[in-house]
Amino acid sequence: MNTSRPYLAATLCWLVACTGRPAAGQLRSAMELDPQFSPQTVVHTAPEGLVALWLKACNQDPVESDVLRQSARGLIRLHRLEIDIEDQAIEQLAGQLRKPNLDLAARLPIARALVELDAKQYADLLTAQLPMGGRDMAEIVEPALACWQDSALRDQWLARLSDPLVSRRSLHLAIEGLGRLKDLAAQPKLEKIVVDRNQPLSIRLEAAKSLSKLCDAGLEPFVTRLLESPQAASDVGRLIAVLTLARHDSLEAQELFRKLARDDDSAVAAKAIEQLMRIKGARLAPPSSELLRSPDAELRLLSIQVIRRSPKSESVMELCELLDDEHLHVRRDATRALIELAQTSAAPRRAEICKQTASLLDVLHPRRTEHALVVLAKLDFDEAGSQILELLESHDASVSTTAAWALEQLAAPGTAEKILEHIIRHTDRSVKIVEQWSPPRDGGETPLGELAALNLTYERLEHLILALGTIRYQEADSFLRQFIPKPIYVPGGPPRLEVFSQPRTRAAAIWTLGKIYAGRREQAPADMVNAISERMADDVPIPREEPIVRRMAAISLGRIGASDALAQLRQFFDPAADHDELGRACGWAIEQITGEKQQLVTTRIIRHVDWFLVPLDP
């Protein structure tokens, strides 16, 4: 796909480039984690007098149904934002339900708001709404009453279980409610529904779940009879058997679970295995070696859980095999399990796991290679550094990007020279590619494919530049300084595509220079420190300096100990104000330079003003 408008192509490229992103998961770079700031507690606020204004509007006579509806929805939103609501406001809202002529369109959202606010004290009032609210009101009120352990509808629910004319949804609500109440009087009727083939599948499954809530023992004979009946020929019957015993842990129940764990239907087998894993000390079946060869991804995923619970000598090989699974979530979980297994093993065993994982690195098998790289990086196995360096040239973008990230994580000094050579080579190559597009090629066309590849190249370069920072590779100094200057933007022109103009590569270079000269203010070149200081202090709106560049500049000034930059750092740090990311970075830098503890605000306030009705400003 080509376009004759380079700036449009560049924009589209950045949107589609994610197709080559690593499947192993988000690869967070070192500059996002070092230094690591404590997460701020988010506090939501609303305008003062907001709820009082709503209640005043609701108390008008007459009042529009829409005002009541919007007020109820507003209270729900306030509750979800964890903004305190006074009991008086809830009482006034509930009082609207006592009006006999209240429109159902307003009655329903008010009832929903009381349920959302967990207003158990109005259970009787909500129950009284059922006759006039129909099915919609029942959907709101009946589950709430069951959750609150309110038995006001117990007799109605029991009657529905044997009513042949009851609607499916009403029967479902009754079954769910009795299960939550744990009413043993419902057991015979629920057992009858479970084995009734004339009942819809959803009803039978819900009845089985409610039975399991009623009893945590004693249902084994019932399930045994079910499995011996003709219904056992149906996978539905066997699934119901597993669900019915969901809270049982007797030896008889365990034997039934082991039998069902080998079921031909993967849904039945998966549920049975989950039950066995729930029971402490239960013997698991089938073994992980059988599960990981199942055509069902859910069973292969369960094989990893089995390995976690009972690791064996062959577990490493089994997990390595799953690193090449066709399903991403299986590969990711196998990666995590392999890391956990190595971290909990003795040093010799851990080294052996790392060597086995390193043997999987192969450009012909990109899926397993990508995830093996994550394992090796997390386990700090720097012996694989030379192998990983070779993978930087892989034609698979996921492999080469993950390899760059792995080198960043390992930060092995022996890889620094090769890393810098790779960075310089691919930087020069990217510069030549961009030069070909300015002016545009013949016909004015810019290929999207090459733009996407260029973006992925920049992502790899970012990780590799950061690796040099963690290694503190002094020889990279002069090259990295090329990333400091602010790019020159032409108003109305296309975005700059050069590597030296990219926000993240520039930020990575500045972060790396800070690491190289950390604590060495006297050795740090003055012109470099001044240039970094200028980037941090550049708050000109047009063209603006990138926030991540300014933030990394502040951090580097703190690491270097640039006391000459203190005045500028203090300009963007107010101890009493809410801190954005730049402010937190400046506060941290001031602390590094002066040794004085800076009080960083740990709370971030988000003010919500977009409501249907708000007070006028005084």
XYZ file of C-alpha atoms in Angstrom:
618
model
C 0.000 0.000 0.000
C 1.488 3.309 -1.092
C 0.486 6.922 -0.714
C 1.599 10.095 -2.414
C 1.389 12.058 0.840
C 4.427 11.274 2.998
C 3.053 12.895 6.150
C -0.147 10.829 5.903
C 1.894 7.692 5.338
C 3.947 8.413 8.434
C 0.844 8.863 10.554
C -0.724 5.656 9.293
C 2.536 3.806 9.760
C 2.636 4.557 13.457
C -0.903 3.193 13.783
C -0.227 -0.089 11.999
C 3.281 -0.729 13.253
C 1.950 -2.633 16.249
C 1.577 -5.679 14.001
C 5.264 -6.371 14.519
C 5.290 -5.793 18.266
C 6.526 -8.620 20.492
C 3.873 -11.142 21.478
C 5.725 -11.878 24.713
C 4.029 -8.874 26.254
C 4.782 -5.258 26.937
C 8.554 -4.871 27.202
C 9.049 -2.016 29.626
C 12.305 -0.195 29.140
C 14.847 0.683 31.808
C 14.183 4.410 31.636
C 10.573 3.767 32.677
C 11.706 1.803 35.730
C 14.856 3.608 36.877
C 14.220 5.596 38.952
C 10.944 3.994 39.959
C 8.450 6.352 41.524
C 5.776 5.134 43.884
C 2.400 5.141 42.159
C 0.221 8.071 43.118
C -3.092 7.441 44.807
C -5.837 8.766 42.575
C -8.562 10.750 44.326
C -11.658 11.750 42.382
C -13.587 14.893 43.271
C -16.811 16.536 42.136
C -17.963 20.166 42.390
C -19.062 21.215 45.857
C -22.825 21.197 46.272
C -23.351 18.903 43.296
C -25.542 16.301 45.022
C -27.459 18.970 46.932
C -28.328 20.624 43.633
C -29.565 17.331 42.190
C -31.739 16.669 45.234
C -33.180 20.147 45.029
C -34.079 19.528 41.399
C -35.623 16.148 42.299
C -37.817 17.745 44.964
C -39.453 20.138 42.519
C -43.156 19.578 41.996
C -43.681 18.496 39.339
C -40.315 16.947 38.492
C -39.319 15.539 35.127
C -38.543 11.836 35.005
C -35.302 12.606 33.204
C -34.051 14.637 36.179
C -34.692 11.687 38.501
C -33.087 9.287 36.056
C -29.991 11.422 35.575
C -29.661 12.026 39.322
C -29.784 8.292 40.030
C -27.184 7.603 37.371
C -25.057 10.428 38.727
C -25.069 8.901 42.212
C -23.979 5.579 40.732
C -21.094 7.292 38.981
C -20.072 9.121 42.171
C -20.112 5.821 44.040
C -17.921 4.137 41.436
C -15.487 7.049 41.664
C -15.389 6.457 45.439
C -16.750 9.919 46.179
C -18.638 9.971 49.472
C -22.416 10.256 49.297
C -24.292 11.326 52.427
C -26.957 9.030 53.831
C -29.417 11.899 53.579
C -28.990 11.951 49.811
C -29.660 8.217 49.581
C -32.747 8.621 51.791
C -34.155 11.375 49.601
C -33.535 9.316 46.483
C -35.234 6.282 48.031
C -38.145 8.489 49.034
C -38.959 8.988 45.363
C -39.915 5.298 45.148
C -42.690 5.876 47.684
C -44.527 8.144 45.243
C -47.399 6.110 43.752
C -47.436 7.884 40.401
C -43.698 7.744 39.722
C -42.892 6.891 36.124
C -41.330 3.434 35.644
C -38.605 5.066 33.525
C -37.464 6.852 36.703
C -38.318 4.054 39.140
C -35.906 1.595 37.502
C -32.722 3.740 37.641
C -33.494 4.759 41.231
C -33.798 1.094 42.209
C -30.574 0.338 40.350
C -28.835 3.170 42.205
C -29.945 1.842 45.603
C -28.632 -1.601 44.683
C -25.342 -0.163 43.402
C -24.961 1.842 46.613
C -25.525 -1.370 48.593
C -28.435 0.256 50.435
C -29.587 -2.889 52.242
C -31.745 -0.845 54.577
C -34.171 -0.301 51.706
C -34.624 -3.982 50.882
C -38.321 -3.899 51.850
C -38.889 -0.796 49.744
C -37.207 -2.445 46.762
C -39.254 -5.611 47.248
C -42.395 -3.484 47.107
C -41.377 -2.270 43.634
C -41.538 -5.754 42.082
C -45.302 -5.894 41.363
C -45.223 -2.622 39.428
C -41.785 -2.976 37.848
C -42.165 -6.151 35.804
C -39.237 -8.189 34.520
C -36.841 -5.242 34.373
C -37.337 -4.497 38.063
C -36.948 -8.181 38.933
C -33.576 -8.263 37.145
C -32.404 -5.436 39.414
C -33.982 -6.322 42.748
C -34.032 -10.126 43.019
C -30.251 -10.718 42.677
C -29.671 -7.890 45.171
C -31.996 -9.444 47.742
C -30.187 -12.759 47.355
C -26.782 -11.098 47.813
C -28.074 -9.349 50.928
C -29.332 -12.706 52.285
C -32.864 -11.289 52.420
C -35.425 -14.111 52.399
C -38.464 -12.001 51.531
C -38.913 -13.852 48.215
C -37.941 -17.315 49.478
C -41.429 -18.801 49.226
C -41.961 -17.291 45.771
C -38.664 -18.706 44.564
C -39.450 -22.170 45.914
C -42.838 -22.099 44.212
C -41.276 -21.191 40.871
C -39.110 -24.323 40.909
C -42.185 -26.510 40.422
C -44.290 -24.113 38.328
C -44.536 -25.469 34.752
C -45.661 -22.074 33.419
C -42.877 -19.965 34.906
C -40.729 -18.022 32.442
C -37.137 -19.082 31.897
C -35.710 -15.859 33.292
C -37.907 -15.938 36.419
C -36.879 -19.535 37.029
C -33.229 -18.608 36.595
C -33.564 -15.801 39.163
C -35.257 -18.168 41.610
C -32.553 -20.818 41.253
C -29.805 -18.244 41.673
C -31.525 -16.676 44.687
C -32.067 -19.953 46.529
C -28.474 -20.928 45.875
C -27.231 -17.713 47.436
C -29.550 -18.204 50.410
C -28.241 -21.788 50.757
C -31.785 -22.949 51.387
C -31.683 -26.742 51.785
C -35.437 -26.919 51.211
C -34.675 -26.295 47.540
C -32.345 -29.304 47.175
C -34.920 -31.924 46.017
C -36.420 -29.566 43.464
C -33.012 -28.499 42.188
C -31.936 -32.118 41.782
C -35.082 -32.736 39.753
C -34.315 -29.766 37.484
C -30.716 -30.908 37.025
C -31.765 -34.269 35.551
C -34.751 -32.910 33.585
C -33.787 -33.047 29.906
C -36.806 -30.928 29.028
C -35.318 -27.964 30.837
C -33.111 -25.528 28.886
C -29.396 -26.146 29.264
C -28.815 -22.779 30.955
C -31.400 -23.650 33.631
C -29.869 -27.072 34.303
C -26.383 -25.616 34.603
C -27.588 -22.881 36.961
C -29.380 -25.498 39.069
C -26.154 -27.522 39.307
C -24.237 -24.434 40.450
C -26.874 -23.654 43.079
C -26.780 -27.239 44.331
C -23.038 -26.891 44.842
C -23.646 -23.746 46.898
C -26.194 -25.534 49.080
C -24.001 -28.526 49.897
C -20.278 -29.041 50.316
C -20.796 -32.746 51.079
C -23.331 -35.480 50.481
C -24.058 -35.079 46.771
C -21.681 -37.843 45.684
C -24.431 -40.529 45.488
C -26.634 -38.235 43.401
C -23.780 -37.504 40.973
C -22.818 -41.184 40.801
C -26.380 -42.072 39.792
C -26.300 -39.282 37.228
C -23.086 -40.632 35.696
C -24.512 -44.157 35.589
C -27.693 -43.003 33.867
C -28.181 -42.571 30.087
C -27.518 -38.854 30.608
C -23.838 -39.638 31.078
C -23.637 -40.255 27.339
C -24.142 -36.527 26.907
C -21.278 -34.172 27.598
C -23.862 -31.867 29.200
C -24.682 -34.510 31.792
C -21.022 -34.978 32.673
C -20.446 -31.226 32.871
C -23.410 -30.927 35.229
C -21.875 -33.660 37.371
C -18.654 -31.675 37.772
C -20.464 -28.424 38.571
C -22.656 -30.110 41.164
C -19.619 -31.327 43.126
C -17.812 -27.984 42.906
C -17.424 -27.617 46.706
C -16.913 -31.284 47.564
C -13.492 -32.620 48.524
C -14.173 -36.151 49.797
C -12.150 -39.098 48.515
C -15.202 -40.262 46.582
C -15.546 -36.835 44.964
C -11.846 -36.795 44.093
C -12.162 -40.165 42.383
C -15.096 -38.874 40.345
C -13.084 -35.785 39.384
C -10.127 -37.924 38.274
C -12.436 -40.002 36.114
C -13.986 -36.912 34.532
C -10.560 -35.283 34.090
C -9.898 -37.835 31.332
C -13.183 -37.069 29.596
C -13.159 -36.752 25.815
C -14.963 -33.428 26.095
C -12.382 -30.770 26.915
C -14.860 -28.554 28.796
C -15.715 -31.407 31.173
C -12.071 -32.394 31.605
C -10.979 -28.805 32.275
C -13.605 -28.280 34.987
C -12.704 -31.592 36.641
C -8.981 -30.770 36.662
C -9.723 -27.353 38.163
C -11.619 -29.063 40.973
C -8.735 -31.448 41.667
C -6.343 -28.513 41.833
C -8.691 -26.769 44.249
C -8.452 -29.643 46.739
C -5.272 -29.482 48.793
C -3.293 -32.708 48.579
C -5.463 -34.272 45.881
C -3.711 -36.576 43.427
C -3.839 -34.922 40.015
C -4.784 -36.705 36.810
C -4.037 -36.893 33.976
C -0.317 -36.009 34.125
C 0.952 -32.794 32.574
C 2.656 -34.769 29.790
C -0.782 -35.801 28.488
C -2.419 -32.422 28.971
C 0.194 -30.421 27.080
C -0.424 -32.542 23.982
C -4.154 -31.904 24.053
C -5.598 -30.125 20.999
C -7.521 -27.895 23.414
C -5.647 -24.748 24.476
C -7.441 -24.596 27.828
C -6.155 -28.048 28.767
C -2.636 -27.127 27.693
C -2.930 -24.071 29.896
C -4.021 -26.294 32.775
C -0.963 -28.490 32.205
C 1.129 -25.492 33.256
C -0.861 -25.219 36.484
C -0.267 -28.918 37.119
C 3.475 -28.390 36.633
C 3.437 -25.423 39.003
C 1.772 -27.534 41.668
C 3.878 -30.670 41.242
C 7.103 -29.950 39.309
C 9.070 -32.986 38.150
C 12.420 -33.551 36.484
C 10.819 -33.414 33.038
C 8.868 -30.228 33.784
C 11.479 -27.941 32.220
C 11.332 -29.793 28.923
C 7.529 -29.681 28.985
C 7.457 -25.945 29.606
C 10.051 -25.367 26.891
C 7.804 -27.261 24.501
C 4.901 -24.965 25.365
C 6.982 -21.877 24.523
C 6.207 -22.740 20.889
C 2.467 -23.216 21.442
C 0.199 -21.761 18.783
C -1.847 -19.857 21.382
C -0.295 -16.704 22.809
C -1.801 -17.004 26.300
C -0.336 -20.520 26.630
C 3.121 -19.303 25.577
C 3.003 -16.406 28.018
C 1.950 -18.564 30.956
C 4.608 -21.161 30.124
C 7.163 -18.346 30.103
C 6.080 -17.183 33.547
C 6.069 -20.741 34.893
C 9.574 -21.438 33.574
C 10.877 -18.273 35.226
C 9.176 -19.174 38.520
C 10.551 -22.714 38.405
C 14.100 -21.464 37.857
C 13.856 -18.787 40.546
C 12.757 -21.332 43.145
C 15.433 -23.874 42.194
C 18.930 -24.285 43.592
C 21.765 -22.616 41.674
C 22.876 -25.724 39.705
C 19.312 -26.500 38.679
C 18.715 -22.876 37.728
C 21.817 -22.838 35.531
C 20.650 -26.018 33.812
C 17.238 -24.462 33.124
C 18.927 -21.424 31.600
C 21.104 -23.587 29.356
C 18.107 -25.602 28.173
C 16.237 -22.396 27.420
C 19.209 -20.911 25.574
C 19.290 -23.987 23.344
C 15.853 -22.954 22.042
C 17.175 -19.757 20.443
C 16.747 -20.299 16.729
C 15.703 -17.831 14.032
C 13.773 -20.641 12.334
C 11.446 -20.891 15.344
C 10.542 -17.272 16.135
C 7.677 -18.023 18.531
C 9.682 -20.057 21.001
C 12.764 -17.876 20.503
C 10.893 -14.733 21.478
C 9.642 -16.230 24.738
C 12.941 -17.950 25.503
C 14.579 -14.520 25.303
C 12.210 -13.234 27.968
C 13.092 -16.159 30.240
C 16.835 -15.637 29.817
C 16.547 -11.907 30.445
C 14.463 -12.347 33.583
C 16.946 -14.918 34.904
C 19.980 -12.695 34.131
C 21.665 -15.392 32.061
C 24.328 -13.219 30.452
C 26.159 -16.284 29.099
C 23.667 -16.158 26.226
C 24.764 -12.635 25.286
C 26.570 -13.611 22.077
C 23.598 -15.686 20.893
C 21.222 -12.820 21.577
C 23.436 -10.381 19.674
C 23.059 -12.547 16.574
C 19.270 -12.424 16.889
C 19.304 -8.640 16.461
C 19.573 -9.273 12.719
C 16.528 -11.555 12.639
C 13.996 -10.755 9.930
C 11.216 -11.424 12.448
C 10.517 -8.063 14.100
C 9.230 -9.644 17.307
C 12.434 -11.640 17.741
C 14.821 -8.778 16.990
C 12.926 -6.349 19.240
C 12.763 -8.841 22.101
C 16.470 -9.575 21.627
C 17.233 -5.863 21.986
C 15.121 -5.711 25.147
C 16.872 -8.816 26.519
C 20.281 -7.208 25.972
C 19.005 -4.132 27.802
C 17.905 -6.279 30.744
C 21.103 -8.338 30.864
C 23.415 -5.331 30.472
C 26.434 -7.592 30.057
C 29.618 -5.479 29.649
C 30.967 -7.934 27.085
C 28.142 -7.061 24.693
C 28.585 -3.271 24.790
C 30.976 -2.923 21.855
C 28.809 -5.022 19.530
C 25.691 -3.189 20.680
C 27.210 0.199 19.843
C 28.330 -1.069 16.440
C 24.801 -2.296 15.747
C 23.287 1.029 16.825
C 25.620 3.068 14.619
C 25.122 0.772 11.629
C 21.339 0.825 11.807
C 21.228 4.522 12.615
C 23.198 5.263 9.451
C 20.954 2.924 7.486
C 17.792 4.615 8.770
C 19.171 8.053 7.925
C 19.779 6.954 4.336
C 16.269 5.519 4.080
C 14.713 8.771 5.274
C 16.883 10.791 2.882
C 15.361 8.825 0.000
C 11.925 10.164 0.945
C 12.927 13.825 1.010
C 12.043 14.860 -1.605
C 9.565 11.979 -2.181
C 10.459 9.227 -4.601
C 9.476 9.358 -8.233
C 5.739 9.772 -8.381
C 5.610 11.124 -4.829
C 4.986 7.727 -3.242
C 6.138 6.660 0.219
C 5.805 2.939 1.060
C 3.954 2.198 4.278
C 5.789 -1.090 4.744
C 9.168 0.599 4.987
C 7.775 3.224 7.354
C 6.484 0.526 9.681
C 9.829 -1.271 9.561
C 11.579 2.005 10.363
C 9.435 2.497 13.449
C 10.331 -0.989 14.676
C 14.003 -0.239 14.052
C 13.703 2.799 16.300
C 12.132 0.668 19.020
C 15.083 -1.722 18.897
C 17.540 1.158 18.961
C 15.831 2.552 22.057
C 16.390 -0.679 23.979
C 19.989 -0.966 22.810
C 20.804 2.631 23.722
C 19.422 1.999 27.198
C 21.564 -1.126 27.461
C 24.653 1.049 27.005
C 23.416 3.255 29.830
C 22.971 0.384 32.248
C 26.448 -0.868 31.296
C 27.725 2.746 31.575
C 29.659 2.420 28.336
C 31.765 5.586 28.117
C 32.704 5.025 24.464
C 29.118 5.796 23.410
C 29.304 9.383 24.695
C 30.065 11.306 21.503
C 27.579 9.329 19.424
C 24.722 9.736 21.899
C 25.106 13.512 22.106
C 23.691 13.740 18.588
C 20.262 12.918 20.058
C 20.150 15.864 22.483
C 19.273 18.835 20.206
C 15.632 19.650 19.654
C 14.536 18.848 16.088
C 13.714 21.735 13.796
C 10.061 21.633 12.822
C 8.610 23.333 9.762
C 5.105 24.708 10.503
C 2.588 22.717 8.500
C 5.225 20.253 7.352
C 5.269 16.473 7.726
C 6.524 14.827 10.921
C 10.263 14.343 11.210
C 11.215 10.737 10.530
C 14.935 10.843 11.334
C 16.075 8.718 14.259
C 17.597 11.799 15.914
C 14.126 13.391 15.935
C 12.228 10.565 17.625
C 11.083 11.339 21.193
C 11.840 7.939 22.718
C 15.261 7.452 21.146
C 16.218 10.989 22.204
C 14.950 10.337 25.728
C 16.842 7.034 25.840
C 20.084 8.722 24.771
C 19.729 11.452 27.408
C 18.924 8.861 30.098
C 21.987 6.854 29.031
C 24.284 9.873 29.187
C 23.034 10.468 32.714
C 23.899 6.886 33.656
C 27.354 7.118 32.079
C 28.227 10.234 34.092
C 26.248 9.348 37.219
C 27.958 10.903 40.251
C 30.767 12.291 38.069
C 29.877 15.962 37.769
C 33.488 17.012 37.353
C 34.065 14.623 34.443
C 30.783 15.425 32.688
C 31.372 17.772 29.710
C 29.918 21.199 30.518
C 28.426 21.672 27.056
C 26.606 18.345 27.340
C 25.201 19.190 30.783
C 24.068 22.611 29.542
C 22.391 21.055 26.511
C 20.520 18.556 28.697
C 19.518 21.365 31.057
C 18.100 23.335 28.130
C 15.993 20.353 27.070
C 14.565 20.012 30.569
C 13.686 23.697 30.838
C 12.228 24.041 27.334
C 8.539 24.757 27.910
C 7.971 26.720 24.714
C 4.554 25.560 23.474
C 5.244 25.745 19.735
C 7.103 23.690 18.810
C 7.026 21.990 22.182
C 9.697 19.754 23.585
C 8.523 16.196 24.119
C 7.471 15.478 27.740
C 9.463 12.245 27.923
C 12.600 14.073 26.756
C 12.178 16.755 29.421
C 11.551 14.134 32.097
C 14.642 12.083 31.222
C 16.696 15.272 31.056
C 15.674 16.118 34.629
C 16.553 12.618 35.804
C 19.952 12.748 34.104
C 20.740 16.128 35.665
C 19.994 14.608 39.059
C 22.159 11.576 38.396
C 25.081 13.652 37.191
C 24.729 15.976 40.185
C 24.395 19.109 38.053
C 24.170 21.716 40.819
C 24.167 24.523 38.231
C 20.750 23.305 37.077
C 19.109 23.511 40.522
C 17.375 26.817 39.829
C 15.803 25.467 36.660
C 14.783 22.217 38.343
C 13.094 24.119 41.177
C 11.218 26.161 38.596
C 9.272 23.050 37.611
C 8.877 21.539 41.084
C 6.430 22.916 43.633
C 6.336 20.804 46.814
C 2.816 21.992 47.611
C 1.252 21.417 44.198
C 0.078 18.371 42.320
C 3.034 16.928 40.440
C 2.947 15.857 36.854
C 5.607 13.423 35.681
C 8.074 16.236 34.987
C 7.520 17.705 38.446
C 8.195 14.366 40.121
C 11.363 13.917 38.057
C 12.577 17.404 38.999
C 11.858 16.765 42.683
C 13.825 13.528 42.503
C 16.715 15.313 40.761
C 16.822 18.050 43.412
C 16.993 15.375 46.084
C 19.914 13.645 44.319
C 21.877 16.879 43.952
C 21.271 18.409 47.394
C 20.775 15.286 49.491
C 17.674 16.937 50.950
C 14.554 14.786 51.022
C 11.869 16.291 48.805
C 8.240 15.818 49.729
C 6.604 14.414 46.622
C 2.835 14.607 46.530
C 1.554 11.034 46.643
C -2.018 11.868 45.672
C -3.259 12.827 42.235
C -6.583 14.624 42.202
C -8.896 14.226 39.232
C -11.710 16.767 39.161
C -14.868 15.661 37.374
C -17.030 18.495 36.087
C -18.927 16.802 33.251
C -22.307 16.253 34.940
C -25.831 16.768 33.636
C -26.437 19.532 36.189
C -23.684 21.474 37.979
C -23.675 24.443 40.373
C -22.794 27.836 38.968
C -19.402 29.156 40.020
C -19.744 31.601 42.955
